[in-house]
XYZ file of C-alpha atoms in Angstrom:
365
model
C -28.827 10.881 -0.371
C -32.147 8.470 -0.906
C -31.280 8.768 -5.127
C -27.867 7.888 -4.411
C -28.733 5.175 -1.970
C -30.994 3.871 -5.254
C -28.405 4.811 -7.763
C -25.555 2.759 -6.082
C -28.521 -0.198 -5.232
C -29.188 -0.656 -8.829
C -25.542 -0.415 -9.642
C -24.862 -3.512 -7.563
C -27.579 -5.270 -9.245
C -26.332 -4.444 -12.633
C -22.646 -5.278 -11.429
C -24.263 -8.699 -10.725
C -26.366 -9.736 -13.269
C -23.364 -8.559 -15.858
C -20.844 -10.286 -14.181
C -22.634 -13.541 -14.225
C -22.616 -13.369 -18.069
C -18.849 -12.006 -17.745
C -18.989 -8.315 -18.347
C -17.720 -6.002 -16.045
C -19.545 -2.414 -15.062
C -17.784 0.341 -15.200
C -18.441 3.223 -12.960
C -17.242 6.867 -13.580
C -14.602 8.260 -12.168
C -15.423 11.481 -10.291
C -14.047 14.336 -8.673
C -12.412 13.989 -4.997
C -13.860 16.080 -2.565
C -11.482 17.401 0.178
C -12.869 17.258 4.421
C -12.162 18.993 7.490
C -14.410 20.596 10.404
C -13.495 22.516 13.688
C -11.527 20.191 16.357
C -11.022 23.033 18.714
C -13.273 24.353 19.853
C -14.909 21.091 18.703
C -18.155 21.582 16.504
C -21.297 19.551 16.658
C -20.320 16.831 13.864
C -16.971 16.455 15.411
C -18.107 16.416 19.362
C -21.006 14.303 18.643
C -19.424 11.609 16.909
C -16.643 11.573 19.407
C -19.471 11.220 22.207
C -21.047 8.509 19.993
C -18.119 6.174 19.203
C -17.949 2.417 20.635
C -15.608 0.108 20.454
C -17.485 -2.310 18.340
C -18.286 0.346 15.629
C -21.924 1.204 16.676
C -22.844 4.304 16.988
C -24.524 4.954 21.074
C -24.706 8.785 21.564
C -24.911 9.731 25.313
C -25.545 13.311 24.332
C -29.405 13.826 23.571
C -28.851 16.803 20.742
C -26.454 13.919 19.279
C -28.324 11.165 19.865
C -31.653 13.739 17.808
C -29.190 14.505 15.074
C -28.158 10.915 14.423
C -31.562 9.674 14.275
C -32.659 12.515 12.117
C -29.360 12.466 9.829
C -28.848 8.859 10.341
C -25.109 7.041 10.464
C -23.614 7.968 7.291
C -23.469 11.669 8.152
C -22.067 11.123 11.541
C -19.192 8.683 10.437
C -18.379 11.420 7.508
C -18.506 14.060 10.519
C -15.655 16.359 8.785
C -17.819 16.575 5.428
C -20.277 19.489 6.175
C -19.539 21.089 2.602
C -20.939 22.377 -0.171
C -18.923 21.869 -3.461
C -20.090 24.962 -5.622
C -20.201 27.521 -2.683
C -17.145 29.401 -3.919
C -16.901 31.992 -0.997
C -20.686 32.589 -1.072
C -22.417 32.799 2.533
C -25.242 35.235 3.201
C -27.778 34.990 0.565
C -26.881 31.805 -0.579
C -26.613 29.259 2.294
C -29.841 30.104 4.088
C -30.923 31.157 7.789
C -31.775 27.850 9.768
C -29.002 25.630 7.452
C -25.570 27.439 8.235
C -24.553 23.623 10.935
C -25.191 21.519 7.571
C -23.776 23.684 4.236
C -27.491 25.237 3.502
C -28.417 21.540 2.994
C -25.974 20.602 0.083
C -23.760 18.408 1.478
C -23.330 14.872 -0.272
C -24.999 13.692 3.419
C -27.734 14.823 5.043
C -26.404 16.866 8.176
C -29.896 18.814 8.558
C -29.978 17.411 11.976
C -26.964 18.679 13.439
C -29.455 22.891 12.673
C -31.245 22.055 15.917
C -32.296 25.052 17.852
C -31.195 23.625 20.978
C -29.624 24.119 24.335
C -28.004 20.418 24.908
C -25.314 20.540 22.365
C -21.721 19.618 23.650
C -19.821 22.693 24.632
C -16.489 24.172 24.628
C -16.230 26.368 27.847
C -13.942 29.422 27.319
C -12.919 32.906 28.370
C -14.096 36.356 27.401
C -10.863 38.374 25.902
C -8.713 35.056 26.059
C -6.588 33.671 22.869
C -6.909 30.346 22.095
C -5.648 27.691 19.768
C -7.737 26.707 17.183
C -7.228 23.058 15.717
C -9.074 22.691 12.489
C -9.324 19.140 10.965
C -7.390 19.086 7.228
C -8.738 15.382 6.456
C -7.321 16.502 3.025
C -5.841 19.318 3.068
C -5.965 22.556 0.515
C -5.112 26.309 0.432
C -7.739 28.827 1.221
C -9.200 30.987 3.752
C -10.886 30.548 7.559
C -13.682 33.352 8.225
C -14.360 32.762 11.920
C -17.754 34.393 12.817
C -19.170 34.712 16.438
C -23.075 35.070 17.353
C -23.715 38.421 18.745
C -24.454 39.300 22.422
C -28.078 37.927 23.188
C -28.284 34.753 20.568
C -29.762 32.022 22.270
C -29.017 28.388 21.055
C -32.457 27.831 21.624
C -33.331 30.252 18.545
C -32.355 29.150 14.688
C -29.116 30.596 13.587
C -29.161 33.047 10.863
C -26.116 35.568 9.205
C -27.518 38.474 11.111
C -27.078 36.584 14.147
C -22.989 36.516 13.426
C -20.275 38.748 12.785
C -16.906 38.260 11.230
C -13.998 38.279 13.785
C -10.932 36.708 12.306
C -9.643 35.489 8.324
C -6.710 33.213 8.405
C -5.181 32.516 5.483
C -3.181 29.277 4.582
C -2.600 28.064 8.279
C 0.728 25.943 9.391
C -0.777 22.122 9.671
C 0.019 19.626 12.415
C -0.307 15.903 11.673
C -1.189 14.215 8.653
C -4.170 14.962 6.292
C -6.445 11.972 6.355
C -5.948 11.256 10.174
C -8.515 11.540 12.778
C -6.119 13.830 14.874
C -4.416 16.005 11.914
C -5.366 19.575 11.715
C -4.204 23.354 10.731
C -3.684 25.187 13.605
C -3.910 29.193 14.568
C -4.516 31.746 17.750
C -7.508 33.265 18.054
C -8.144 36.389 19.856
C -11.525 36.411 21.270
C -13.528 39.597 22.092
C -13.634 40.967 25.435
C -17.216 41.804 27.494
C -18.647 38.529 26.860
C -20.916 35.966 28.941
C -23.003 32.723 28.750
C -23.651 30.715 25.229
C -22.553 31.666 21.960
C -21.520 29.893 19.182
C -18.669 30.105 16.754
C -19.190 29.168 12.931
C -16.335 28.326 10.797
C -16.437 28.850 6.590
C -13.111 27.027 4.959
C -13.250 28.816 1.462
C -10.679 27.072 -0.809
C -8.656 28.750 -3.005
C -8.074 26.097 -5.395
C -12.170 25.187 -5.860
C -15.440 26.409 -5.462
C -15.775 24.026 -2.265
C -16.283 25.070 0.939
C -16.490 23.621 4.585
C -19.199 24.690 7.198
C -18.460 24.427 11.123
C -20.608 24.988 14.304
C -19.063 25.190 17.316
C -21.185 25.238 20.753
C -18.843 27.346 23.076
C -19.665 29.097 27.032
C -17.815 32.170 27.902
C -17.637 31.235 31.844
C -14.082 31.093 32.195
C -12.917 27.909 31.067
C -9.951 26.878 29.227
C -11.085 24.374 26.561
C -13.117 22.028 28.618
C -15.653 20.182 26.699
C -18.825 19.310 28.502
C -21.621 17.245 27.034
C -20.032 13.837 25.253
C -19.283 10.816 27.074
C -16.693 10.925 30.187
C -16.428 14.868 29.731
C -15.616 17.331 32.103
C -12.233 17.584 30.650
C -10.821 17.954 26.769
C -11.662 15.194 24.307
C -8.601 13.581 22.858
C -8.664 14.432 18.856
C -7.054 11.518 18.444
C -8.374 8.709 20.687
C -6.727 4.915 20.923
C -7.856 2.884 18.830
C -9.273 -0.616 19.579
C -6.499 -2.955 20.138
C -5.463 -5.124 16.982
C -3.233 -8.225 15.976
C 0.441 -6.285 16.942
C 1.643 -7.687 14.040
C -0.890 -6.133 11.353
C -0.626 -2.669 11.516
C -3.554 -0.373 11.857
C -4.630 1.085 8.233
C -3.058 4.720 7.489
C -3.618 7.000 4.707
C -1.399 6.119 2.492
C 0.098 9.521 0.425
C -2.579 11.446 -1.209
C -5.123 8.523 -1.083
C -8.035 8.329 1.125
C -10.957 6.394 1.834
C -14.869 7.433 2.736
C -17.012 4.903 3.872
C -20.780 5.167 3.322
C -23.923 2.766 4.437
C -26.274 2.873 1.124
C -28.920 1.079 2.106
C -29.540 -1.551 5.445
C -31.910 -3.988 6.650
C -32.797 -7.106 8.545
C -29.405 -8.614 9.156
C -27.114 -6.821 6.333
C -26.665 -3.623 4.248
C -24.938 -2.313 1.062
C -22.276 0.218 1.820
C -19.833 1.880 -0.431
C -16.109 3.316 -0.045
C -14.671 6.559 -2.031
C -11.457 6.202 -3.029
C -10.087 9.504 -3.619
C -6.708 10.668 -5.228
C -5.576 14.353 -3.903
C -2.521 14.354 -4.869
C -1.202 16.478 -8.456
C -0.003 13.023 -9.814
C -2.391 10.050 -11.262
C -2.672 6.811 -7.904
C -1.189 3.885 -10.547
C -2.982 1.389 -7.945
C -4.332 1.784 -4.672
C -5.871 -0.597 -1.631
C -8.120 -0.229 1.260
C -8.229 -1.821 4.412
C -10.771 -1.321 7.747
C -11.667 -3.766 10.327
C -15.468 -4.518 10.162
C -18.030 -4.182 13.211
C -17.936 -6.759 15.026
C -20.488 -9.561 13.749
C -20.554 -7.802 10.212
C -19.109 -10.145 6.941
C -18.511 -8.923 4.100
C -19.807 -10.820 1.016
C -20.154 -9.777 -2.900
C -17.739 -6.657 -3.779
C -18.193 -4.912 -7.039
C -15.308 -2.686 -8.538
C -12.698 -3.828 -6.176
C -11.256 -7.202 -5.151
C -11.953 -8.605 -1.762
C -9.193 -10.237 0.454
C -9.197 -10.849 4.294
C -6.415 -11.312 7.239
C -6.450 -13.556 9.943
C -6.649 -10.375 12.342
C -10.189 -10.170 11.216
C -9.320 -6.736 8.784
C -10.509 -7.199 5.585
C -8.385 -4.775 2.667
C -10.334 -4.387 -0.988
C -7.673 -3.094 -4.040
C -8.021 -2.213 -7.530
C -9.292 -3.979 -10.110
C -7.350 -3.471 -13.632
C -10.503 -0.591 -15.177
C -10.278 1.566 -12.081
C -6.491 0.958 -11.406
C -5.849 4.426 -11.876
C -7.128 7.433 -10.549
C -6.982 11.039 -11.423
C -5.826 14.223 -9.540
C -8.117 15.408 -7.500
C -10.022 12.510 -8.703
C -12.072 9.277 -7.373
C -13.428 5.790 -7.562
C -16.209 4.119 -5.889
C -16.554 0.593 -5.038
C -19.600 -1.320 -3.448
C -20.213 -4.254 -1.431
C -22.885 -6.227 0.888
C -22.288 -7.546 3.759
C -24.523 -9.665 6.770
C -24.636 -7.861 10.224
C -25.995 -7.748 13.377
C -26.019 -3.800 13.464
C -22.886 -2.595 13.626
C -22.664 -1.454 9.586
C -19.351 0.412 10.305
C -15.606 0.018 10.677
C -14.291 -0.895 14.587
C -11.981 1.420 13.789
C -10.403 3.517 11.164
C -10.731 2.729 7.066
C -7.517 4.126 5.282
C -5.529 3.948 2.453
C -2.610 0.697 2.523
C 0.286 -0.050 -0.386
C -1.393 -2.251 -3.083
């Protein structure tokens, strides 16, 4: 993450000092990489940043496991909460993503999730009922065929203990779920019933392994959970003691400027590079799933509040009088692959809050 941080940093700087003596920099094109993590029950990326979300775009965990993992794993990994993967995985799982690194893709995600392993008690928690079925929501940020291997610890793990693959066994595959919502929406997930085993008590912990069909990437998932005879509750985030909404209201915007959707098969990751004393460099993936080439694409978010955007590199910069600001295409990265992507960079002044108020999506060029 720290080399990419310096790869992008020196990019910008190149991007300037060739653009003053009119020559553009070109940066590759590379391959889009698909998202999604458990919603229900709700696993520790997806709980905590749903504990941790303001409406000014700062990032103020309530729960302390959260509040350890974000200052371990820092912002980036929490805002790209459904991107615990691993891109050459292909299926693997014991004997290739090791004990102690199961909550973060055995450490080879494109963010550093290594916090969100913690051998700890104080997670948020789904409370549910020995021998019940439930309905598991799984995010499909972009959505793709494969497989679901649902594992659950064994009678006796404690959370307090690192989680290994003897600690788990296999209790369901589902194959190529029905979806609900749309891919690239905070709320849109596949959707299945799970039986759970009967005989059980106290803590456990479900752990989720999305094995596409279509690539060797794969998604990772940890899921606190309490067999005490709940229902779904979620305890541990902020105002909890009942479920979270997967889909919560957004802060309220100019009626007449419509919040930003994903647009088709495009979608839009937004990453902090690099921060300090009153601004930071961030950078926004721009990523074509669809089986046809994106002939043109744009990107709108609505900044933290007391963050400006200045100098943009690989995209041009335009803002509303709502306060959203929307960066499109410039003519050598107009188009974009299948299952493809573009990156473009920018700085910006702040007074802390480095990410979107709300949502970043895909808008028509």
């Amino acid at each position: 993450m720290a080399r990419r941080g310096r790869l992008l940093s020196l990019a910008a700087v190149l991007a300037t000092l060739l653009g003053s003596l009119g020559v553009t920099l070109l940066l590759g094109q590379g391959r889009a990489e698909a998202h999604g993590v458990a919603m229900m029950p709700g696993s520790r990326t997806y709980l905590c940043q749903l504990d941790a979300k303001t409406g000014t775009g700062a990032l103020d965990p309530t729960n302390p496991a959260c509040q350890a993992a974000l200052d371990e794993s820092g912002a980036t990994a929490l805002y790209n909460w459904f991107a615990v993967l691993d891109s050459n995985a292909g299926g693997r799982g014991a004997g290739y993503v090791p004990d102690g690194t199961l909550c973060s893709a055995g450490d080879r995600s494109p963010y550093d999730f290594s916090g969100y392993n913690a051998a700890r008690a104080d997670w948020p928690r789904t409370h549910l009922t020995s021998g019940a079925t439930i309905p598991v929501q799984y995010s499909n940020w972009a959505a793709h065929p494969g497989d679901f291997r649902v594992y659950l610890t064994k009678p006796g793990w404690s959370p307090t203990s690192e989680l290994g693959w003897d600690d788990l066994e296999l209790i369901q595959t589902e194959t190529n779920p029905p979806q609900q919502g749309s891919p690239g929406t905070d709320g849109g997930h596949y959707y299945w019933d799970l039986a759970l085993p009967s005989g059980r008590s106290g803590n456990a912990l479900i752990f989720m392994q999305w094995v596409r069909s279509d690539s060797q990437e794969n998604f990772f998932s940890c899921s606190d959970i309490v067999f005490d005879g709940g229902n779904g509750e979620v305890t541990g985030i902020r105002g909890s003691g009942g479920t979270p909404d997967p889909d919560p209201t957004p802060t309220p915007t100019d009626p007449t400027t419509p919040p930003p959707t994903h647009s088709g098969s495009c979608m839009a990751v937004y990453s902090v590079e690099n921060s300090w004393g009153g601004g930071f460099q961030g950078s926004v993936e721009v990523m074509n799933h669809g089986t046809e080439p994106l002939n043109g694409w744009a990107v709108r978010w609505q900044p933290g509040s007391g963050t400006t955007l200045g100098g943009v590199w690989n995209g041009s910069l335009s803002s509303g009088t709502d306060g959203t600001v929307t960066v499109r295409n410039v003519d050598h990265n107009r188009v974009i692959p299948p299952d493809g992507s573009v990156t473009f960079g920018f700085t910006a002044t702040s007074t802390g809050n480095d990410f979107p108020a709300d949502s970043i999506g895909c808008v028509t060029p």
